[in-house]
Amino acid sequence: MKLQMKNISQAKEGNKILNGVSIDLPKGCFFVLMGPTGCGKTSLLRIAGLLDKPESGTILLNGKVIPAKGKSLLKTRRRIATMFQSPVMFRGTVFSNIAWGLKIRGLEQNIINRRVEKIMEFTGLNGFAQRDASTLSGGEQRRTALARALVLEPELLILDEPTTSLDPTFKRDLLGRIKQIHSITGTTFMMATHDFTDALAVGTMGAVMRDGVVEQSGNMDDLLFKPENKFMASFTGVRNILPVEFKGSDAHSGRLTVRHSGVRSGHGFLAIPPEVIVLALSPSITSERNHFRGVVKSIHRNGINWDVVVIVSEVSLCVALTTGALNELAITQGSSVHLSFKASAVHLF
Amino acid sequence: MSHLLEAFSISLRMIVTGDPLVFSIALRTMLIASASTLVATILFVPLGCLIHFNSFKGKRFVVGFIQTMYSVPTVFVGMLVFLTVSRSGPLGFLGLLFSPSAIILGEIVLIAPIIIGLTVSALQGTGKKLEETATALGASKSTMILKVLSHAKYTMLTSVLMGFGRAVSEVGVAIMVGGNIAGYTRTLTTSIALGIGKGETASSIALGIILLFMAMVVSIIVNLLQHGGKK
């Protein structure tokens, strides 16, 4: 299903929670809606799932405007399934929970049984059929809720923060299954998350929201590597964001001059992802247009890698190193080092 | 003290031997309270559902007012019903005053807020998320309401039993509009009140034990239902 949301606005108790949001979901894409808590992701998902009506704006499904109310609206809503952030289990077994949506659609029992059994296998719920749904763990409840939505074979599946409050093992498992299901079914997926890593793990395209507006949308690589503003850069985890004055292909931040691949003038920001900076003990001859000498200020662990903060012309630049690289370089606080990076790796906004 | 013990022993004998007077009063009380609870359930459980499943201006105020009326004094309700069914009242032409029907009417009015309010609370207790989940899975409004009702049925039944408990144990309405007429409108509570006044301690204790037993049975059922409803 192709979904287009045009100029959607929504208010709650007098407060504007969505302000002219427009997004396009091509058929079969995995669209991830990102942004900090309270930015309007859930409100937009609820409108996309036809659970709430927007104050203004248009929703098109496969190019057609959705019906306003009545049986046609119900018929359209039945082509979409939503899985909420904290799924509620209906009283009864896991099987009855998953079968419920099919039952209310009036399907024959043997068809229901076949589809439920298939989806339970698909979502790793084998052996859970007769379990009381209220006795399931958080991860099992999410999988049941996912199966309950998937069994309906929707054309659009909406997932509202499906991995929130799950431990890392369950989270990885669920995301893996979601990704696999998307690639097998080809259903259009729309998922909200505040975790950019989760978004990268599953999404093919997405949008980042802040305060009820879309800051940037596009494919995941563009969101990650081409942030259009300071908020986007910090949201996607880009560090080394510097206020600069642009002059042609140069950008000046205090005494530091960084070369970039564009031509600009005036004031703005640039960002240098720590992963693109090469750290060496001696100057090296490379094609990279940015070469600096600096002193290591601090070294600290960041997950499985290390962050090395280097002072270059009174500006702090963070460099990401693997443990192997750090051991090989044998640098410590106060070591003199050389940094280099490509002009094309610098983001401007 | 010995007088009290003797009265207590006589009362137990009256219960064990099935004293016709005691049991006829107990039966009448059961019938009146059951009739008023049944009518109130038919009228006010749907009203509670209507309030919960619809949005309207002042809903919060309406629910708040209903909850305030849980503890309305029984004599106040008795007075209102008395003024309504007395010969000069708007329903005077029905000739209900000092009849079991008048007590039933009074008890319906008395337990109406309990049944409406607790029905609303029971439905709220199932949570908005249940309604949204059903809707998101393709339920129409009527299917969604049926799903919510199936989840809330035990707690809703609790509200009905709470209403019955209030009806069976009230005294103000029964005395004021029933008139405490022997063999006709005399209930357990009015009989106890009269018996103590006349010094008939043994029969009053016997009736008190039966009333206590009824209240305990209702309370046990409520607890069992609440426990079952959480499963």
PDB file of C-alpha atoms in Angstrom, chain A residues 10 43 46-54 59, chain B residues 132:
ATOM      1  CA  GLN A  10      -3.361  17.981  14.868  1.00  0.00           C
ATOM      2  CA  SER A  43       0.004  11.060  16.891  1.00  0.00           C
ATOM      3  CA  ARG A  46      -2.554   7.021  14.910  1.00  0.00           C
ATOM      4  CA  ILE A  47      -3.704   9.203  12.037  1.00  0.00           C
ATOM      5  CA  ALA A  48      -1.985   6.905   9.520  1.00  0.00           C
ATOM      6  CA  GLY A  49      -3.727   3.926  11.146  1.00  0.00           C
ATOM      7  CA  LEU A  50      -7.069   5.765  10.749  1.00  0.00           C
ATOM      8  CA  LEU A  51      -7.601   5.664  14.514  1.00  0.00           C
ATOM      9  CA  ASP A  52      -7.661   9.470  14.853  1.00  0.00           C
ATOM     10  CA  LYS A  53      -8.817  12.124  12.445  1.00  0.00           C
ATOM     11  CA  PRO A  54      -6.439  14.991  11.752  1.00  0.00           C
ATOM     12  CA  ILE A  59      -4.465  11.132   3.670  1.00  0.00           C
TER      13      ILE A  59
ATOM     14  CA  GLU B 132      -7.837   0.999  20.776  1.00  0.00           C
TER      15      GLU B 132
END
